[in-house]
Short mmCIF file of C-alpha atoms and ligand atoms in Angstrom, two decimals:
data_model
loop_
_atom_site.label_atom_id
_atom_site.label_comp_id
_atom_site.label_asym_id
_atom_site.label_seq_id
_atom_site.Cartn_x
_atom_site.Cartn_y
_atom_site.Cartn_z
CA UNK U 1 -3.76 48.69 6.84
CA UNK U 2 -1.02 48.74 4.45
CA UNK U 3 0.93 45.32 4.40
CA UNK U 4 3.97 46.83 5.53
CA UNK U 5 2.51 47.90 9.20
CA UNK U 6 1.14 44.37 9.57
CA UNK U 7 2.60 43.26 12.92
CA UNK U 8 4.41 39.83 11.87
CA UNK U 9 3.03 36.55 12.98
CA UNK U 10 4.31 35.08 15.83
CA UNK U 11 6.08 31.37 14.88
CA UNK U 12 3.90 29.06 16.56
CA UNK U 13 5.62 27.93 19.60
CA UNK U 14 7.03 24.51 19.48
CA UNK U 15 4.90 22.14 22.18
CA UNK U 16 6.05 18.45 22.34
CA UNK U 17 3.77 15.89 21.07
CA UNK U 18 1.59 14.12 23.40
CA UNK U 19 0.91 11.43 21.40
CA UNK U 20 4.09 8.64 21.72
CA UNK U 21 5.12 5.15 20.24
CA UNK U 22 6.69 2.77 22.73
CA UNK U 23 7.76 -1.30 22.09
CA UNK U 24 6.85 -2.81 25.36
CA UNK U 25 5.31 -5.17 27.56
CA UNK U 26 2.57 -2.83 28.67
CA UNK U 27 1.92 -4.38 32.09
CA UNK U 28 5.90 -2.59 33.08
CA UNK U 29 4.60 0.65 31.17
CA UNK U 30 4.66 3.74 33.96
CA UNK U 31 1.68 5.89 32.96
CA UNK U 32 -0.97 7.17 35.30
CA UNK U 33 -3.92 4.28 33.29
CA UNK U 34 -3.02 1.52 30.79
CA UNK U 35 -5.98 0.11 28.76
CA UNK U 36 -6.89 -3.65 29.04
CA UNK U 37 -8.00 -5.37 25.90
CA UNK U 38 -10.72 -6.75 27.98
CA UNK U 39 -14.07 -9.00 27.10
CA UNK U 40 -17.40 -8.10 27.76
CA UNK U 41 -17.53 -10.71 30.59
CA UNK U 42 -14.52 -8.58 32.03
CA UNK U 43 -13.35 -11.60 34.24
CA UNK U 44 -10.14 -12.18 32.52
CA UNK U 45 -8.90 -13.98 29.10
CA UNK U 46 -5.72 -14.24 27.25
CA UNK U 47 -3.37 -12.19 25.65
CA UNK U 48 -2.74 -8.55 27.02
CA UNK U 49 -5.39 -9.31 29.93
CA UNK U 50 -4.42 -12.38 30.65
CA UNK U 51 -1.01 -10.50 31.35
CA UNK U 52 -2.43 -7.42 33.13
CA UNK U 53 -4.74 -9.64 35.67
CA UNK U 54 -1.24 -11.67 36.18
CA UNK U 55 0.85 -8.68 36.81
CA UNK U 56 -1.78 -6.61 38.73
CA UNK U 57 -2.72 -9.29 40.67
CA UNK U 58 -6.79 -10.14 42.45
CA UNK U 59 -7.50 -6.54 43.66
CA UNK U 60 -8.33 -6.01 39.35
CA UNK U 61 -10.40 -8.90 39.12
CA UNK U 62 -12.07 -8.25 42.82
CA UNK U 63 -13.14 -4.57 41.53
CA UNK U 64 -14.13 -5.91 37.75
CA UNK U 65 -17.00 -8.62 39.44
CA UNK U 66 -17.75 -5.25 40.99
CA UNK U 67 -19.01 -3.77 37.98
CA UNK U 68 -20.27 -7.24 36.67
CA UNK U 69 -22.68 -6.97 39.82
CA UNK U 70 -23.32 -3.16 38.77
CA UNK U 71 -24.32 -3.24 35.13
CA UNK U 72 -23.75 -6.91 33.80
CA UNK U 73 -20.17 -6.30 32.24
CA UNK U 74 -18.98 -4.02 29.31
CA UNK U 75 -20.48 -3.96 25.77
CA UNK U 76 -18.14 -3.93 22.72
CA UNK U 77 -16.95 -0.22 22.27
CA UNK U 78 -17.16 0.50 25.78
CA UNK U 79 -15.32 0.53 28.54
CA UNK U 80 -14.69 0.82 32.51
CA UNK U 81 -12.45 1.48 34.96
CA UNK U 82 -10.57 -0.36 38.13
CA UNK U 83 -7.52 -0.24 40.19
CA UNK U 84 -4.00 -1.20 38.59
CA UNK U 85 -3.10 -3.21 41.79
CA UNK U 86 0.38 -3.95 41.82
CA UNK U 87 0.94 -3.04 38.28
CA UNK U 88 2.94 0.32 38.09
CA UNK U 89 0.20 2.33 36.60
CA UNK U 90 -2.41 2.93 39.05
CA UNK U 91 -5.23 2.23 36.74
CA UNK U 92 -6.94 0.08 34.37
CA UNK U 93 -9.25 0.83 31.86
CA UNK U 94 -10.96 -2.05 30.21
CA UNK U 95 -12.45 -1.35 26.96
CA UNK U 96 -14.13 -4.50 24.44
CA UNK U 97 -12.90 -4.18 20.90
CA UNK U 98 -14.84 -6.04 18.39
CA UNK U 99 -14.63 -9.49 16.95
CA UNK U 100 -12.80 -8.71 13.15
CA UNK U 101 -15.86 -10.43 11.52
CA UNK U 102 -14.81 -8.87 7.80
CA UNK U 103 -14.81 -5.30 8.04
CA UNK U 104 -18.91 -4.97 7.25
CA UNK U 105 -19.96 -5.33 11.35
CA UNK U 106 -19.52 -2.27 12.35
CA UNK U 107 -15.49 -2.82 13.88
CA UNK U 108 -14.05 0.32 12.33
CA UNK U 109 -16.76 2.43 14.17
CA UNK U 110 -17.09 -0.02 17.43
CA UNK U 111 -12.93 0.12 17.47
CA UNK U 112 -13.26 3.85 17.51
CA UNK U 113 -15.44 3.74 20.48
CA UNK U 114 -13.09 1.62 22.06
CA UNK U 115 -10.27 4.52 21.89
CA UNK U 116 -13.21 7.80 22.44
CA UNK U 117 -14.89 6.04 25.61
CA UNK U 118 -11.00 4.96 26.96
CA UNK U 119 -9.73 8.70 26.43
CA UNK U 120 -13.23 9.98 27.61
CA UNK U 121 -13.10 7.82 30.98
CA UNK U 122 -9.14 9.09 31.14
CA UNK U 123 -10.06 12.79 31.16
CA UNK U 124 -13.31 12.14 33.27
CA UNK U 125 -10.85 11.41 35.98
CA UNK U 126 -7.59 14.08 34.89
CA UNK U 127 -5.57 11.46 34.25
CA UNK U 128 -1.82 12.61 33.68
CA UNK U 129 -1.23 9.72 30.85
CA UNK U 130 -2.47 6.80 29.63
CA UNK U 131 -0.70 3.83 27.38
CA UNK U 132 -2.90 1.47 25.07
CA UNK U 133 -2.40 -1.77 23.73
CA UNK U 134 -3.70 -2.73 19.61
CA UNK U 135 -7.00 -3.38 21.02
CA UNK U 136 -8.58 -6.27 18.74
CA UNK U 137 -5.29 -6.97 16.99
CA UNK U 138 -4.71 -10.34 18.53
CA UNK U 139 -7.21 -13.03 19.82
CA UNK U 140 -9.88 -10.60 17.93
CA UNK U 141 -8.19 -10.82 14.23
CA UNK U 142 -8.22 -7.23 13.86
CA UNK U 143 -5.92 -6.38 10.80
CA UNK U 144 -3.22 -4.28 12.23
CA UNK U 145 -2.47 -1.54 9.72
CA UNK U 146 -6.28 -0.81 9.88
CA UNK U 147 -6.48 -1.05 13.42
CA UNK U 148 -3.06 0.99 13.85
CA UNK U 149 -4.59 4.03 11.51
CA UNK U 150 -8.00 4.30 13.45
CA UNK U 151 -5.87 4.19 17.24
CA UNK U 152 -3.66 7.09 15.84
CA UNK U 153 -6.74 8.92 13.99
CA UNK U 154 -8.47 8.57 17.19
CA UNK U 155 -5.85 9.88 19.56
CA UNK U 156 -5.21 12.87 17.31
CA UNK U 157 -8.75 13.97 17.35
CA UNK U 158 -9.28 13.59 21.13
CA UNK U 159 -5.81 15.50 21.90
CA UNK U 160 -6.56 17.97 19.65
CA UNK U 161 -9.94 18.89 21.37
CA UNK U 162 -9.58 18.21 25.23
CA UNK U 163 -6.88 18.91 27.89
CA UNK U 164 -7.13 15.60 29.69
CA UNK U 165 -5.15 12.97 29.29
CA UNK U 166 -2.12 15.07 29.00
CA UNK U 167 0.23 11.90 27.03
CA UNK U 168 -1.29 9.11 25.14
CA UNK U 169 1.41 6.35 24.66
CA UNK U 170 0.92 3.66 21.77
CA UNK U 171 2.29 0.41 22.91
CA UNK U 172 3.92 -1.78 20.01
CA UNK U 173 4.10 -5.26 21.53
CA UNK U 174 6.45 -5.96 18.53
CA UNK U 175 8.74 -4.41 16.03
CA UNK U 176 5.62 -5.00 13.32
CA UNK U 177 3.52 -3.14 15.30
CA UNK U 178 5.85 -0.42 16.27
CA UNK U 179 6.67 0.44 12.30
CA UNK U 180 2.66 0.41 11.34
CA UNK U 181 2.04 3.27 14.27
CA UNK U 182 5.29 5.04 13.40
CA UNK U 183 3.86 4.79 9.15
CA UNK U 184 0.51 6.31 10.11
CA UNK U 185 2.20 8.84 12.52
CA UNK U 186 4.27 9.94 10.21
CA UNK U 187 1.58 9.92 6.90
CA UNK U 188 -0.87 11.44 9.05
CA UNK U 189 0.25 15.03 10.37
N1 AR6 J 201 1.89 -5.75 26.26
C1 AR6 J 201 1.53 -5.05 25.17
N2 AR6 J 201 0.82 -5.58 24.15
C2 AR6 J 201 0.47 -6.89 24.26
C3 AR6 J 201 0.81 -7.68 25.38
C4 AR6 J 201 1.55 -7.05 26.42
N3 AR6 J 201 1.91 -7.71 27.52
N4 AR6 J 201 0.31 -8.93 25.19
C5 AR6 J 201 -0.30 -8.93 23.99
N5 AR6 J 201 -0.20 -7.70 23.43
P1 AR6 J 201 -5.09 -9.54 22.57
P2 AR6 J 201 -7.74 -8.70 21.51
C6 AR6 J 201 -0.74 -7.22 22.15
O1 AR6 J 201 -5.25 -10.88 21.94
O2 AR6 J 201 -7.31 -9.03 20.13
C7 AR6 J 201 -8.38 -11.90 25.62
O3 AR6 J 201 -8.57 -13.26 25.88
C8 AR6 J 201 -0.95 -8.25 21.06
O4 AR6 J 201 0.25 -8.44 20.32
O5 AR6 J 201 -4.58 -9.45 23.95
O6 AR6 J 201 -8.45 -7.40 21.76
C9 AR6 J 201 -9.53 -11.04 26.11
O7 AR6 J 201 -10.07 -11.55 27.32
C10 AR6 J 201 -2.03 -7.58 20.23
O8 AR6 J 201 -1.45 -6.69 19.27
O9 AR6 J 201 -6.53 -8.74 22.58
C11 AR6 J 201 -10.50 -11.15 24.98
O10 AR6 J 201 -11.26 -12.32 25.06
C12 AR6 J 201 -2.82 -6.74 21.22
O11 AR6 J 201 -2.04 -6.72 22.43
C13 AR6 J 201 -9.61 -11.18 23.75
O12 AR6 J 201 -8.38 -11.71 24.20
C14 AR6 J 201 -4.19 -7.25 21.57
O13 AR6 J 201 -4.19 -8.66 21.59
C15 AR6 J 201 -9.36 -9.81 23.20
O14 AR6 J 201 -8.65 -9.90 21.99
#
């Protein structure tokens, strides 16, 4: 056909972004699931689940001996899922990151699992939304600009191939950690 009787293209219609950045304590964050930065004895810890078993209160810890009793805990890269309790999202998903051991033990893969297995668990059930924390970035030494570009990378590539979870929030718990997700964000698409 001659160019001239090509029917123009459409513009692509504009659809907001489900992927978000939000500085927060994530244990206040509203979504349907927020992830736990759990360990594979998934009976509590420091950091972001010492904070999430505080907030949520017993009913969390009650349902994760549950799954201890089930299948002997969670392996690094995996993860599992329990009642939010009193938090106000209605469910947790506890996922192991890996141990930053120097970048040659497998984390950047076993980190990516973390995110795929979280999302995967999320859309198993249709959950509307779900909010992570920097998995590994703390207790687990995790450098965060590395660990920021593989949780955005990862996100991307789930969104962009599956319907479920409909919004995937990025929780900074800092300023530091807000600007690294906002770089790759932005450096990325
Ligand atoms: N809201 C959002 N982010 C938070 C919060 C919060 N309330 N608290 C901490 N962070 P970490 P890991 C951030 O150490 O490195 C536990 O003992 C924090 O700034 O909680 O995966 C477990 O039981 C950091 O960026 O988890 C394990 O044994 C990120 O959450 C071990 O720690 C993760 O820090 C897991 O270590």
């Amino acid at each position: 056909m001659p160019d001239i009787m090509k029917p123009t293209p459409l513009a692509p219609t504009y659809e907001p972004s489900r992927l978000r950045i939000e500085q927060t304590d994530i244990t206040k964050l509203a979504t349907t699931a927020i992830v736990n930065a759990a360990n594979s004895s998934l009976l509590g810890g420091g950091g972001v689940d010492g904070a999430i078993h505080r907030a949520g209160g017993p009913e969390i810890l009650e349902e994760c001996r549950k799954i201890r009793a089930r299948q002997g805990g969670c392996k690094t890269g995996e993860a599992v899922i329990t009642t939010g309790g009193r938090l106000p999202a209605g469910y947790v998903i506890h996922t192991v990151g890996p141990v930053w051991n120097g970048g040659l033990k497998g984390e950047p893969e076993l980190l990516a699992s973390c995110y795929r297995n979280s999302l995967r668990i999320a859309a198993e059930h249709k959950l509307d939304s779900v909010g992570f924390p920097g998995i590994s970035t703390g207790i687990y030494g995790y450098p965060k600009e590395e660990a920021a570009a593989i949780a955005v990378r990862e996100v991307q590539q789930w969104l962009a191939a599956h319907e479920w979870p409909k919004e995937v929030v990025l929780v900074a718990f800092d300023g530091q950690a807000r600007q690294l997700y906002e770089r790759q964000l932005a450096s990325g698409s």
